[in-house]
Amino acid sequence: MRISSIGLFVMASRLCLVKHAVSFMPTAKQVPVMTTKRSFANRSPTMMFASKTVFGEMSVERKEVEQLFMEQVTKEFSASQLYLAASIWCDRNDMTGMASYMRTESNEERGHGLTLIDFAMKRDFSLSLQTVPAPESDWEGPEELWEALLDGEKDNTQSLLRLADAAQSCHDHSLLTLLMPYHMEQVDSEDKLKTILAKVRDENKTPGLLRQLDTELGAVVGV
C-alpha cells in the first residue's frame, strides 16, 4: 500500500506526540508520597515555636523567652513597689498631690504584672514568681526621688526590649503583640518624668513651683 508524503508526515507527528507525552509520565520514584510529617519550611513561625515544647525537651530559645518573661513580671512588681515607696515619702513630706499621683502609678505597674501573668497562664509558660527586692525609700529631696523614678522607668524599658528581641527570634507574634502597648507606655512615661524632673529642678530658681507642681499632679488623678 502506498503512503503519500502527507500521510507519512501525519504519522511521524503522532509518534512524536506520544513519545513527548510518555516522557512526562511520573515514574515510580516521581510519584509524590503522602507523609504525616510536615517540613519546618511549611510550618508557620508560631507553630515552629510551639512545636518545640509540645513534645521533647524545651528549646534554648523558649527557655530564654520564659526566663526574660519572669524577669519582666518581677520588674513590673518592683516598679509598683518603687512608686508606692515614693508615694509614702511624698505623703510624709506634705506633698499629697504627688503622693496620690504615685499611688496611681503604683497600681498601674502592678496591673501590668498581672496582665503578663494572665498571658503566661494562657500560653502555658513555666512561670514562677521571683523575689521582689525592697525599693529605695529614703531620699534627700524631691529631685533625688524623681531621678530614681526615671532611672527605674529606663531600666524597665531595657528589660522590655530584651524580652521583645527574644520573642522576635522565636517568631512569637502573640507575645510581640502583647508587648507593643508596653513599649509606647514606656516612651510616654519617660517623657513625662523628664518633664516633671525639669520642673522640680527649677524650684531653686522659682520658689513655689514645687508646690504648684504638687497641685497639678494631684489634679491629674482627681485629687
PDB file of N, CA and C in Angstrom, residues 87 91 95-104 212-223:
ATOM      1  N   SER A  87       5.388  57.314  97.002  1.00  0.00           N
ATOM      2  CA  SER A  87       4.126  57.892  97.453  1.00  0.00           C
ATOM      3  C   SER A  87       4.129  58.108  98.965  1.00  0.00           C
ATOM      4  N   ASP A  91       3.910  61.716 100.909  1.00  0.00           N
ATOM      5  CA  ASP A  91       2.849  61.953 101.881  1.00  0.00           C
ATOM      6  C   ASP A  91       3.442  62.441 103.201  1.00  0.00           C
ATOM      7  N   MET A  95       3.409  66.472 100.496  1.00  0.00           N
ATOM      8  CA  MET A  95       3.166  66.657  99.064  1.00  0.00           C
ATOM      9  C   MET A  95       2.110  65.632  98.644  1.00  0.00           C
ATOM     10  N   THR A  96       0.882  65.911  99.058  1.00  0.00           N
ATOM     11  CA  THR A  96      -0.199  64.931  98.887  1.00  0.00           C
ATOM     12  C   THR A  96      -0.595  64.715  97.434  1.00  0.00           C
ATOM     13  N   GLY A  97      -0.423  65.759  96.612  1.00  0.00           N
ATOM     14  CA  GLY A  97      -0.739  65.601  95.188  1.00  0.00           C
ATOM     15  C   GLY A  97       0.192  64.601  94.529  1.00  0.00           C
ATOM     16  N   MET A  98       1.483  64.743  94.790  1.00  0.00           N
ATOM     17  CA  MET A  98       2.462  63.801  94.253  1.00  0.00           C
ATOM     18  C   MET A  98       2.238  62.403  94.825  1.00  0.00           C
ATOM     19  N   ALA A  99       1.896  62.359  96.101  1.00  0.00           N
ATOM     20  CA  ALA A  99       1.655  61.060  96.744  1.00  0.00           C
ATOM     21  C   ALA A  99       0.519  60.310  96.047  1.00  0.00           C
ATOM     22  N   SER A 100      -0.564  61.013  95.746  1.00  0.00           N
ATOM     23  CA  SER A 100      -1.709  60.384  95.070  1.00  0.00           C
ATOM     24  C   SER A 100      -1.340  59.982  93.637  1.00  0.00           C
ATOM     25  N   TYR A 101      -0.585  60.833  92.978  1.00  0.00           N
ATOM     26  CA  TYR A 101      -0.148  60.539  91.612  1.00  0.00           C
ATOM     27  C   TYR A 101       0.692  59.256  91.584  1.00  0.00           C
ATOM     28  N   MET A 102       1.610  59.127  92.527  1.00  0.00           N
ATOM     29  CA  MET A 102       2.481  57.953  92.562  1.00  0.00           C
ATOM     30  C   MET A 102       1.740  56.696  92.994  1.00  0.00           C
ATOM     31  N   ARG A 103       0.735  56.850  93.835  1.00  0.00           N
ATOM     32  CA  ARG A 103      -0.075  55.683  94.203  1.00  0.00           C
ATOM     33  C   ARG A 103      -0.804  55.134  92.974  1.00  0.00           C
ATOM     34  N   THR A 104      -1.289  56.044  92.138  1.00  0.00           N
ATOM     35  CA  THR A 104      -1.940  55.619  90.900  1.00  0.00           C
ATOM     36  C   THR A 104      -0.965  54.899  89.977  1.00  0.00           C
ATOM     37  N   GLN A 212       3.223  74.199  93.320  1.00  0.00           N
ATOM     38  CA  GLN A 212       2.317  74.267  92.179  1.00  0.00           C
ATOM     39  C   GLN A 212       2.286  72.921  91.435  1.00  0.00           C
ATOM     40  N   LEU A 213       3.469  72.326  91.279  1.00  0.00           N
ATOM     41  CA  LEU A 213       3.558  71.025  90.619  1.00  0.00           C
ATOM     42  C   LEU A 213       2.819  69.957  91.410  1.00  0.00           C
ATOM     43  N   ASP A 214       2.911  70.033  92.726  1.00  0.00           N
ATOM     44  CA  ASP A 214       2.208  69.078  93.582  1.00  0.00           C
ATOM     45  C   ASP A 214       0.704  69.155  93.347  1.00  0.00           C
ATOM     46  N   THR A 215       0.202  70.377  93.219  1.00  0.00           N
ATOM     47  CA  THR A 215      -1.231  70.581  92.956  1.00  0.00           C
ATOM     48  C   THR A 215      -1.617  70.044  91.577  1.00  0.00           C
ATOM     49  N   GLU A 216      -0.757  70.289  90.573  1.00  0.00           N
ATOM     50  CA  GLU A 216      -1.044  69.841  89.214  1.00  0.00           C
ATOM     51  C   GLU A 216      -1.101  68.320  89.120  1.00  0.00           C
ATOM     52  N   LEU A 217      -0.142  67.661  89.745  1.00  0.00           N
ATOM     53  CA  LEU A 217      -0.111  66.199  89.682  1.00  0.00           C
ATOM     54  C   LEU A 217      -1.283  65.592  90.440  1.00  0.00           C
ATOM     55  N   GLY A 218      -1.688  66.239  91.530  1.00  0.00           N
ATOM     56  CA  GLY A 218      -2.872  65.766  92.243  1.00  0.00           C
ATOM     57  C   GLY A 218      -4.110  65.877  91.383  1.00  0.00           C
ATOM     58  N   ALA A 219      -4.209  66.965  90.600  1.00  0.00           N
ATOM     59  CA  ALA A 219      -5.367  67.164  89.730  1.00  0.00           C
ATOM     60  C   ALA A 219      -5.428  66.113  88.630  1.00  0.00           C
ATOM     61  N   VAL A 220      -4.261  65.630  88.185  1.00  0.00           N
ATOM     62  CA  VAL A 220      -4.204  64.605  87.136  1.00  0.00           C
ATOM     63  C   VAL A 220      -4.959  63.344  87.553  1.00  0.00           C
ATOM     64  N   VAL A 221      -4.871  63.002  88.835  1.00  0.00           N
ATOM     65  CA  VAL A 221      -5.507  61.763  89.342  1.00  0.00           C
ATOM     66  C   VAL A 221      -6.782  62.082  90.118  1.00  0.00           C
ATOM     67  N   GLY A 222      -7.256  63.329  89.992  1.00  0.00           N
ATOM     68  CA  GLY A 222      -8.544  63.674  90.577  1.00  0.00           C
ATOM     69  C   GLY A 222      -8.526  64.008  92.039  1.00  0.00           C
ATOM     70  N   VAL A 223      -7.401  64.534  92.549  1.00  0.00           N
ATOM     71  CA  VAL A 223      -7.318  64.910  93.953  1.00  0.00           C
ATOM     72  C   VAL A 223      -7.565  66.409  94.081  1.00  0.00           C
TER      73      VAL A 223
END
